[in-house]
Backbone as a ProteinNet text record, in pm:
[ID]
protein_1_A
[PRIMARY]
MLLDTYQQAAFDLLYKARTTQREAIIKVGTLMADAIENGGRVYLNNICHSIEQDLLNRGGGPAFYRHYEGGKTELKAGDVLFVSSVSGRTLPVVNLAWEAMEKGVNVIALTSMTYATAVEPVHPSGKKLHEFVTAVLDNCAPAAEAMLEVEGLEPRFAAASGIASDFIMWSVTSVCVEKMIADGKTPGVFKSANFPGGADYNHTVVDTQYAELGY
[TERTIARY]
-2568.4	-2437.7	-2372.1	-2326.4	-2268.1	-2155.3	-2102.7	-2021.5	-2074.4	-2194.9	-2280.6	-2318.4	-2357.2	-2418.8	-2317.9	-2206.6	-2078	-2048.4	-2032.5	-1996.5	-2092.4	-2212.2	-2331.7	-2299.6	-2285.2	-2278.9	-2157.7	-2044.3	-1923.4	-1949.5	-2009.3	-2055.2	-2135.1	-2223.4	-2319.8	-2240.1	-2136.5	-2053.1	-1970.4	-1927.2	-1819.4	-1903.7	-2032.3	-2133.3	-2166.2	-2166.3	-2244.6	-2105.4	-1982.1	-1881.3	-1853.2	-1852.6	-1838.4	-1953.2	-2076.4	-2169.7	-2204.1	-2165	-2166.2	-2050.1	-1946.3	-1792.2	-1710.1	-1775.2	-1740.7	-1677.4	-1779.1	-1730	-1616.6	-1622.2	-1509.5	-1371.5	-1402.7	-1277.7	-1203.8	-1281.8	-1227.8	-1148.9	-1223.3	-1169.8	-1041.5	-1042.6	-915.1	-797.7	-855.8	-725.2	-673.3	-759.2	-713.9	-633.5	-676.1	-595.9	-461.8	-448.7	-324.9	-233	-293.4	-201	-134.3	-225.5	-179.7	-78.8	-89.7	18.4	143.7	160.2	264.5	337	268.2	311.8	367.5	331.7	395.4	484	530.5	654.5	607.3	485.5	438.9	462.5	463.9	472.9	350.3	331.6	198.5	228	174.2	204.2	114	97.7	-24.5	9.8	-70.7	-75.9	-158.7	-155.6	-222.4	-360.1	-412.7	-552.6	-609.7	-703.3	-797.1	-703.2	-613.4	-528.2	-436	-366.8	-248.3	-295.1	-414.5	-453.7	-347.3	-275	-193.1	-75.5	-64.6	60.8	36.9	-102.6	-148.5	-99.3	-71.8	-21.3	122.9	193.4	333	417.2	503	608.1	563.1	428.9	374.8	387.1	380.7	409	251.3	277.8	152.4	114.7	181.7	176.5	251.3	223.3	290.3	385.2	520.9	614.3	599.2	484.6	469.9	414.9	364.2	326.4	445.7	437.1	544	460.6	514.8	447	503.7	398.2	427.4	472.4	588.8	632.8	656.4	559.1	582.7	702.5	761.9	901.6	986.5	979	1058.4	1027.9	914.7	842.4	828.4	885.4	871.2	757.2	657.5	534.6	534.1	513.3	531.1	392.3	372.4	240.3	282.1	140.9	143.4	147	186.1	202.5	45.6	36	-90.2	-61.4	-154.9	-152	-295.8	-293.2	-406.1	-401.9	-521.4	-537.7	-668.2	-679	-800.2	-848.1	-976.5	-1037.5	-1195.8	-1230.7	-1366.3	-1475.2	-1440.6	-1551	-1509.4	-1401.9	-1384.3	-1329.2	-1322.8	-1269.6	-1159.8	-1087.1	-957.1	-868.1	-821.6	-760	-624.8	-529.8	-406.8	-417.9	-514.8	-546.7	-585.7	-684.2	-755.7	-650.8	-553.8	-438.3	-345.2	-294.6	-209.9	-277.8	-399.1	-477.1	-479.1	-530	-516.7	-381.5	-259.6	-142.8	-114.7	-147.4	-110.5	-160.5	-306.2	-394.1	-322.4	-268.7	-221.1	-86	-18.2	96.3	70.3	-49.6	-88.5	-88.1	-102.7	-103.6	-238.3	-255.8	-378.1	-405.3	-509.1	-539.9	-661.1	-647.3	-758.7	-788.7	-926.7	-959.5	-1066	-1002.7	-1110.8	-1169.7	-1314.5	-1406.5	-1512.8	-1615.4	-1742.2	-1825.8	-1907.1	-1984.9	-2115.4	-2148.7	-2266.4	-2214.3	-2106.2	-2034.4	-1989.4	-1933.6	-1892.2	-2000.8	-2123.1	-2237.8	-2329.4	-2269.7	-2335.5	-2257.6	-2157.9	-2067.9	-2010.4	-1980.8	-1939.3	-1772.9	-1743.1	-1585.4	-1519.7	-1387	-1296.1	-1199.3	-1170.6	-1050	-1106.5	-1001.3	-1033.4	-1117.1	-1104.1	-1174.7	-1306.8	-1348.8	-1476.6	-1527.5	-1442.8	-1448.5	-1400.5	-1448.9	-1408.6	-1359.4	-1305.6	-1221.2	-1294.8	-1419.6	-1486.8	-1516.2	-1493.8	-1539.1	-1432.8	-1318.5	-1219.6	-1109.7	-1093.8	-998.1	-1006.9	-928.8	-940.3	-1047.4	-1057.7	-1161.1	-1196	-1281.2	-1346.8	-1379.3	-1318	-1361	-1453	-1588.3	-1665.9	-1636.6	-1595	-1585.7	-1703.3	-1816.2	-1958.7	-1959.6	-1873.5	-1887	-2013.3	-2082	-2211.4	-2138.6	-2208.8	-2164.9	-2125.9	-2004.9	-1963.2	-1899.9	-1867.9	-1798.1	-1857.6	-1897	-1958.7	-2090.4	-2079.6	-2186.7	-2318.5	-2291.6	-2362	-2439.7	-2561	-2606.9	-2631.5	-2553.3	-2548.8	-2590.3	-2685.1	-2754.5	-2649.2	-2654.6	-2537.4	-2439.6	-2429.6	-2327.5	-2405.4	-2333	-2416	-2353.7	-2232.5	-2175.9	-2189.2	-2197.2	-2233.8	-2092	-2082.9	-1966.8	-1923.4	-1819.8	-1761.5	-1735.6	-1593	-1571.9	-1569.6	-1626.1	-1639.9	-1545.6	-1474.5	-1387.5	-1271.2	-1209	-1083.9	-1087.3	-1191.3	-1216.5	-1265.8	-1344	-1400.2	-1281.5	-1197.3	-1092.1	-980.7	-956.5	-878.4	-921.2	-1046.9	-1119.5	-1103.2	-1126.3	-1146.5	-1008.1	-894.9	-776.8	-710.9	-741.3	-696.5	-768.5	-905	-987.3	-922.4	-890.7	-825.4	-698.2	-622	-491.3	-495.6	-619.6	-628.1	-664	-737.6	-782.1	-641.5	-557.3	-440	-329.2	-319.2	-239.8	-296.7	-410.2	-459.5	-420	-443.5	-436.5	-308.1	-203.5	-45.8	-21.1	-78.5	-16.5	-61.7	-183.8	-253	-166.1	-107.6	-35.7	126	142.6	275.8	391.3	329.8	422	397.4	427.5	387.2	478.5	383.7	457.2	517.8	616.5	687.4	606.8	582.2	492.4	579	570.4	683.8	627.7	721.6	696.2	724.9	658.3	675.7	813.7	881.8	1021.3	1053.9	954.9	973.3	966.3	925.4	903.1	1057.4	1093.9	1233.4	1229.9	1335.5	1355.3	1295	1202.6	1132.7	1197.5	1298.3	1369.8	1485.2	1530.9	1620	1550.7	1427.8	1359.5	1332.1	1304.2	1245.3	1342.1	1471.8	1583.1	1643.2	1656.6	1714	1637.7	1494.9	1419.4	1319.6	1237.4	1133	1198.1	1296.6	1367.2	1453.4	1505.2	1582.7	1488.8	1378.3	1280.7	1226	1197.1	1145.8	1225.8	1364.8	1460.3	1485.7	1473.4	1470.4	1355.4	1246.8	1134.4	1019.9	1031.1	940	816.1	822.8	713.1	757.9
-90.6	-13.3	42.9	164.7	256.5	171.6	75.4	-30.8	-109	-166.9	-240.7	-157.1	-41.8	53.2	100.5	130.8	167.6	41.3	-69.9	-191.5	-234.5	-218.9	-261.4	-129.5	-12.6	93.6	93.6	7.9	4.6	-128.4	-233.3	-328.3	-274.8	-218.3	-158.3	-68.3	25.6	91	8.8	-99.5	-181.5	-262.7	-304.4	-357.6	-275.7	-159.2	-63.6	-43.5	-32.9	2.8	-139.1	-237.2	-353.7	-364.8	-343.8	-358.7	-242.1	-129.4	-13.7	29.2	-12.3	5.5	-86.8	-214.1	-321.8	-281.6	-236.6	-209.1	-111.8	3.9	93.8	10.2	-54.6	-108.1	-202.6	-284.6	-366	-282.9	-163.8	-87.8	-18.1	43.2	75.4	-13.3	-137	-225.8	-276.1	-303.6	-309.6	-243.6	-96.4	6.1	3.5	-2.7	-1.4	-118.4	-240	-348.8	-312.8	-254.7	-225.7	-106.4	-20.6	87.4	35.3	-61.3	-98.9	-195.8	-274.2	-382.3	-294.7	-170.6	-93.9	21.6	-7.1	72.3	179.6	198.2	329.5	272.3	385.1	370	412.9	348.1	380.8	464.3	565.4	673.2	701.9	697.2	712.3	836.1	936.5	1063.6	1026.8	1136.5	1112.5	1075.9	951.7	914.3	903.6	987.8	975.6	966.3	1081.4	1084.2	970.7	944.3	851.3	702.5	681.4	523.4	454.9	541	468.2	399.2	431.4	358.8	212.8	174.8	31.3	-43.2	26	-37.5	-16.4	45.8	79.3	-17.6	-88	-176.1	-227.6	-330.9	-384.8	-563.7	-632.7	-777.6	-801.5	-867.1	-916.7	-791.2	-686.7	-571.6	-570.6	-523.6	-541.6	-421	-437.1	-346.1	-237.8	-239.1	-127.1	-0.6	-12.8	127	199.9	334.1	421.5	554	596	725.3	840.7	923.5	1038.1	1139.1	1200.4	1290.6	1437.4	1523.7	1651.9	1706.8	1750.4	1812.1	1716.8	1587.6	1492.7	1389.6	1366.4	1260.8	1315.2	1236.7	1323.5	1241.5	1270.6	1210.9	1210.6	1114	1105.4	1046.6	1081.7	1022.7	871.9	805.6	683.1	619.1	711.8	673.2	670.3	625.6	618.6	694.9	787	859.2	864.2	790	802.2	916	995.9	1120.2	1102.2	1181.7	1153.9	1287.2	1306.4	1424.6	1379.1	1361.7	1324.3	1403.4	1553.8	1633.7	1660.2	1605.6	1621.3	1783.2	1865.1	2002	2057	1975.9	1984.1	2055.4	2196.5	2279.5	2216.1	2160.1	2117.5	1999.7	1913.4	1782.3	1809.9	1899	1908.6	1992.6	2084.9	2135.9	2019.1	1940.5	1823	1715	1705.9	1601.8	1679.9	1802.2	1893.4	1877.2	1924.5	1917.6	1776.6	1701.6	1558.8	1505.2	1562.8	1501.4	1588.9	1717.1	1777	1718.4	1632.1	1556.4	1411.7	1396.5	1251.1	1156.1	1183.8	1083.2	1026.2	900.1	866.1	878.8	962.3	1010	937.7	883.5	797.5	859.8	907.5	1006.5	925.1	910.1	857.6	967	957	1064.9	1023.8	1100	1064.2	1133.2	1081.6	1134.3	1217.1	1145.4	1224.3	1356.7	1364.1	1478.4	1574	1515.1	1623.6	1692.1	1621.2	1685.4	1774.8	1780.8	1851.3	2018.6	2004.4	2133.1	2199.7	2329.9	2397.6	2373.1	2387.1	2359	2502.4	2491.2	2598.4	2621.3	2532	2521.7	2635.5	2723.7	2826.2	2755	2630.5	2565.6	2551.4	2576.4	2531.3	2410.5	2305.4	2171.8	2095.7	1991.8	1892.7	1781.2	1708	1589.4	1508.4	1450.6	1365.8	1420.7	1553.3	1598	1584.2	1560.3	1588.6	1462.5	1377.8	1267.2	1158.8	1071.8	944.6	844.4	833.2	731.6	786.5	752.7	778.4	655.5	648.2	542.2	620.7	588.3	628.8	570.9	630.3	571	569.4	615.6	609.3	669	765.7	833.1	920.2	952.1	1057.5	1209.9	1292.4	1434.8	1478.1	1543.4	1569.8	1460.3	1358.2	1252	1160.4	1190.2	1122.1	1041.5	913.9	817.2	835.3	881.2	813.9	960.6	957.6	1051.8	975.4	1041.5	973.2	1056.1	1029	1081	1174.3	1284.6	1334.3	1428	1390	1454.8	1538.7	1685.3	1768.2	1729	1696.8	1643.1	1512.3	1469.6	1347.1	1256.8	1118.2	1045.2	937.2	915.9	814.1	832.3	861.9	891.2	772.9	785.2	671.6	628	745.1	742.7	662	672	575.8	420.9	370.9	222.7	181.6	273.4	231.2	244.1	358.4	389.6	270.3	216.6	99.2	-17.3	-42	-150.6	-153.7	-50.2	-17.4	-42.5	29.2	15.7	-105.6	-210.5	-350	-415.5	-394.6	-443.6	-402.8	-296.1	-257.4	-324.5	-334.2	-408.7	-556.6	-616.5	-737.1	-785.1	-683.9	-696.4	-663.3	-600.8	-562.3	-666.3	-717.3	-823.2	-952.8	-987.3	-1105	-1096.7	-969.9	-959.1	-958.4	-913.3	-908.2	-1052.7	-1155.3	-1285.8	-1367.4	-1315.8	-1387.6	-1354.1	-1228.7	-1177.2	-1212.8	-1304.1	-1344.4	-1251.8	-1139	-1029.1	-1029.3	-1150.6	-1147.1	-1023.1	-944.6	-834.5	-917	-814.7	-858.9	-805	-920	-895.3	-892.1	-811.4	-809.1	-915.5	-978.4	-1052.4	-965.1	-1011.2	-920.2	-926.1	-831.8	-782.8	-851.1	-858.3	-923.3	-1052.4	-1116.5	-1264	-1332.1	-1438.3	-1500.9	-1505	-1455.3	-1457.4	-1354.6	-1294.1	-1184.8	-1080.7	-1014.6	-880.9	-948.3	-1042	-1090.3	-1125.2	-1182.4	-1202	-1057.7	-987.1	-833	-775.1	-786.4	-713.4	-792.5	-931.9	-981	-1039.4	-1029.4	-1081.2	-941.6	-896.8	-779.8	-667.2	-627.1	-506.9	-515.2	-628.4	-657.1	-663.3	-724.1	-718.6	-595.7	-519.3	-376.8	-293.8	-299.4	-222.5	-255.5	-390.6	-433.7	-393.4	-417.3	-436.5	-329.5	-262.1	-172.9	-211.8	-344.8	-426.8	-523.5
1696.3	1710.5	1584.7	1627.2	1502.6	1407.2	1499.6	1425.5	1309.5	1347.6	1259.8	1147.6	1173	1064.1	976.5	1010.9	948.2	859.9	914.7	814.8	716.7	757.5	625.3	519.9	568.7	474.1	393.3	441.8	379.4	275.9	333.8	238.4	123.5	133.6	41.7	-51.5	-22	-90.1	-195.5	-127.4	-209.5	-335.9	-285.7	-368.7	-483.7	-450.4	-559.5	-650.6	-595.7	-681.2	-782.6	-730.3	-782.8	-912.8	-883.2	-980.8	-1083.2	-1048.2	-1132.5	-1213.9	-1170.8	-1220.4	-1300.7	-1301.9	-1359.3	-1527.7	-1603.2	-1716.1	-1723.6	-1648.8	-1656.1	-1594	-1494.5	-1449.4	-1540.4	-1633.2	-1724.8	-1847.7	-1879.5	-1962.7	-1940.4	-1807.9	-1762.2	-1753.6	-1682	-1677.1	-1802.8	-1892.8	-2041.7	-2077.2	-2084.7	-2144.5	-2078.2	-1943.6	-1870.9	-1912.7	-1946.9	-1978.8	-2098.5	-2210.1	-2357.2	-2336.2	-2244.8	-2228.9	-2187.8	-2093	-2033.5	-2151.3	-2214.8	-2310.5	-2437.4	-2429.5	-2555.8	-2483	-2392.1	-2327.3	-2262	-2211.2	-2114.2	-1991.6	-1897.6	-1760.4	-1688.6	-1565.7	-1508.4	-1370.4	-1328.3	-1249.2	-1157.4	-1019.4	-934.1	-871.7	-907.8	-830.1	-684.7	-586.3	-445.5	-493.3	-420.9	-433.3	-294.6	-282.4	-143.3	-28	-10.4	103.7	128.7	19.1	-2.1	2.2	-49.5	-72	-158.3	-263	-359.3	-298.1	-163.5	-78.2	-64.1	-93.9	-75.3	-203.2	-307.1	-417.8	-454.2	-397.9	-427.6	-349	-394.7	-332.6	-236.9	-258.5	-166.8	-187.1	-92.5	-99.6	-189.2	-302.1	-384.7	-465.3	-478.5	-574.6	-681.8	-810.7	-947.5	-906.4	-1001	-1000.9	-1078.7	-1176.9	-1277.4	-1210.5	-1119.7	-1042.5	-986.8	-1014.9	-962	-922.9	-816.5	-736.4	-846.9	-884.2	-948.4	-860.6	-897.4	-815.4	-910.8	-886	-966.4	-949.8	-1067.1	-1082.2	-1105.8	-1095.4	-1080.6	-1198.1	-1197.2	-1296.6	-1422.8	-1552.1	-1677.5	-1750.8	-1767.2	-1822.1	-1984.1	-2051.2	-2206.3	-2265.2	-2393.1	-2430.5	-2422.7	-2409.5	-2399.2	-2252.9	-2169.8	-2024.2	-1975.9	-1850.5	-1763.4	-1653.4	-1610.1	-1485.7	-1409	-1305.8	-1213.7	-1118.8	-1140.5	-1050.7	-969.9	-854.9	-772.4	-729.4	-738.9	-671.2	-630.8	-522.7	-501.8	-572.7	-550.4	-608.6	-744.2	-797.2	-940.4	-976.2	-878.4	-891.6	-830.5	-761.8	-696	-778.1	-761.1	-859.1	-911.9	-805.7	-833.2	-907.3	-881.3	-951.3	-1078.5	-1107.9	-1236.7	-1319.6	-1276	-1347.8	-1410.4	-1314.5	-1351.6	-1469.6	-1445.3	-1544.9	-1667.7	-1676.2	-1804.3	-1855.3	-1791.7	-1867.4	-1905.3	-1837.2	-1884.8	-2004.3	-2014.5	-2121.5	-2247.1	-2252.1	-2338.2	-2399.5	-2315.9	-2361	-2404.2	-2422.4	-2480.2	-2373.2	-2250.2	-2164.5	-2113.5	-2073.8	-2061.9	-1918.8	-1891.7	-1747.4	-1710.3	-1585.1	-1517.1	-1398.5	-1390.6	-1272.5	-1194.9	-1070.5	-964.4	-884.5	-898.8	-859.8	-806.2	-749	-724.3	-803.9	-906.2	-991.9	-924.9	-808.5	-717.4	-674.5	-616.5	-588.7	-684.7	-804	-876.2	-974	-972.8	-1049.7	-962.8	-825.9	-743.8	-712.4	-765.2	-740.2	-877.4	-883	-998.8	-1012.5	-1114.1	-1140.2	-1122.1	-1082.6	-1060.6	-1142.9	-1240.7	-1364.8	-1439	-1502	-1587.6	-1734.2	-1747.2	-1879.4	-1840.8	-1711	-1673.7	-1675.9	-1672.2	-1666.4	-1539.2	-1506.5	-1395.6	-1445.7	-1375.1	-1426.6	-1510.7	-1484.9	-1555.1	-1705.1	-1716.6	-1860.5	-1954.4	-1908.8	-2022.3	-1997	-1903.1	-1903.6	-1981.9	-1991.4	-2076.1	-2030.3	-1896.4	-1833.3	-1710.2	-1649.9	-1516.4	-1426.7	-1301	-1210.6	-1107	-1097.8	-986	-865	-766.6	-627	-546.8	-607.2	-563.8	-415.8	-376	-263.9	-263.6	-170.7	-163	-180.6	-208.6	-227.7	-81.4	-45.8	74	143.7	66.8	120	210.4	330.7	442.4	418.2	483.5	442.8	542.4	663.9	768.2	848.9	884.9	972.3	1105.6	1203.4	1348	1460.7	1527	1632.3	1718.7	1750.2	1834.6	1757.8	1627.6	1547.9	1457	1444.7	1330.3	1197.2	1186.1	1051.3	1025.3	888.4	862.2	896.8	919.3	977.5	858.3	833.3	772.7	647.1	603.9	452.5	380.9	252.3	162.9	51.5	2.3	-107.6	-104.6	31.6	37.9	19.3	100.3	98.9	-47.1	-112.4	-251.8	-355.8	-319.2	-421.8	-417.2	-310.9	-280	-356.8	-325.8	-389.1	-551.9	-593.5	-737.1	-788.6	-717.2	-787.5	-794.9	-689	-686.3	-798.2	-829.4	-895.1	-1052.7	-1082.2	-1214.1	-1230	-1119	-1110.5	-1153.7	-1131.3	-1135.4	-1278.4	-1346.6	-1478.9	-1564.3	-1536.5	-1586.6	-1595.9	-1482.5	-1465.6	-1529.5	-1506.4	-1612.5	-1745.8	-1808.3	-1945.8	-1991.4	-1898.9	-1928.8	-1932.2	-1842.4	-1819.5	-1957	-2008.9	-2124.2	-2247.7	-2248.2	-2358.9	-2365	-2257.8	-2244.2	-2182.2	-2112.9	-2052.7	-1902.6	-1832.1	-1710.7	-1627.8	-1547	-1461.7	-1348.6	-1309.9	-1178.3	-1063.2	-982.6	-838.6	-717	-646.4	-531.6	-412.7	-350.5	-228.6	-108.5	-1.1	119.6	165.6	183.2	215.7	362.2	429.7	562.6	589.7	470	474.4	429.2	466.8	434.6	293.6	233.9	94.6	0.6	67.4	-12	-63.6	14.1	-27.7	-110.5	-109.8	-218.1	-339.8	-355.2	-485.4	-522	-460.4	-500.5	-585.5	-504.9	-575.7	-714.3	-697.2	-805.1	-924.2	-896.3	-987.6	-1042.5	-937.7	-961.1	-1018.4	-944.4	-979.6	-1115.7	-1130.1	-1243.4	-1371.5	-1355.4	-1476.6	-1510.1	-1407.7	-1408.6	-1495.2	-1458.7	-1528.5	-1656.2	-1696.3	-1828.1	-1922	-1869.2	-1950.5	-1906.6	-1802	-1756.6	-1680.4	-1646.6	-1574.7	-1506.4
[MASK]
+++++++++++++++++++++++++++++++++++++++++++++++++++++++++++++++++++++++++++++++++++++++++++++++++++++++++++++++++++++++++++++++++++++++++++++++++++++++++++++++++++++++++++++++++++++++++++++++++++++++++++++++++++++++

């Protein structure tokens, strides 16, 4: 069944991300913890068609993530900004990353190195994301995104970058949270607002701590 083929491909993708990106995940999670502990903020730009929503204001999710809103969010040196382009050349994303780097922001790019190395840049600098940002997280998606050849379909089927990026982002988050706890700066973590007591805890404990400490 296509179901089984897809699930195996997904398992293989996550295994590849786990085994090849471990060092990068630890590096980024550590960098993020250090930035937060030194007063920096962490912003998530759109990640693979809104995967960032899985980390924002979620039960079990840390309060230190904030959604990047162009024109409303003021980035400063020492902040962390996550951006995403599977091909590494999406012009608005590359523009944002370029401008943030010029401000001294730590820019973390989620991209597919297989895809990015198969296409030409479109930014005036002649560069793609992986060539100038602070750190790169490879979501291990194939070039052109889709994983499977399916009989009866001309295009390939099943996008890879979303599930891999979500897995990688939660992995990075786990490194950051563990380091902050070890450093004695435990981040606020939301409870589910729909579980009894959750909304009150989030308001009185998590939101209060974030307003005071930034995490």
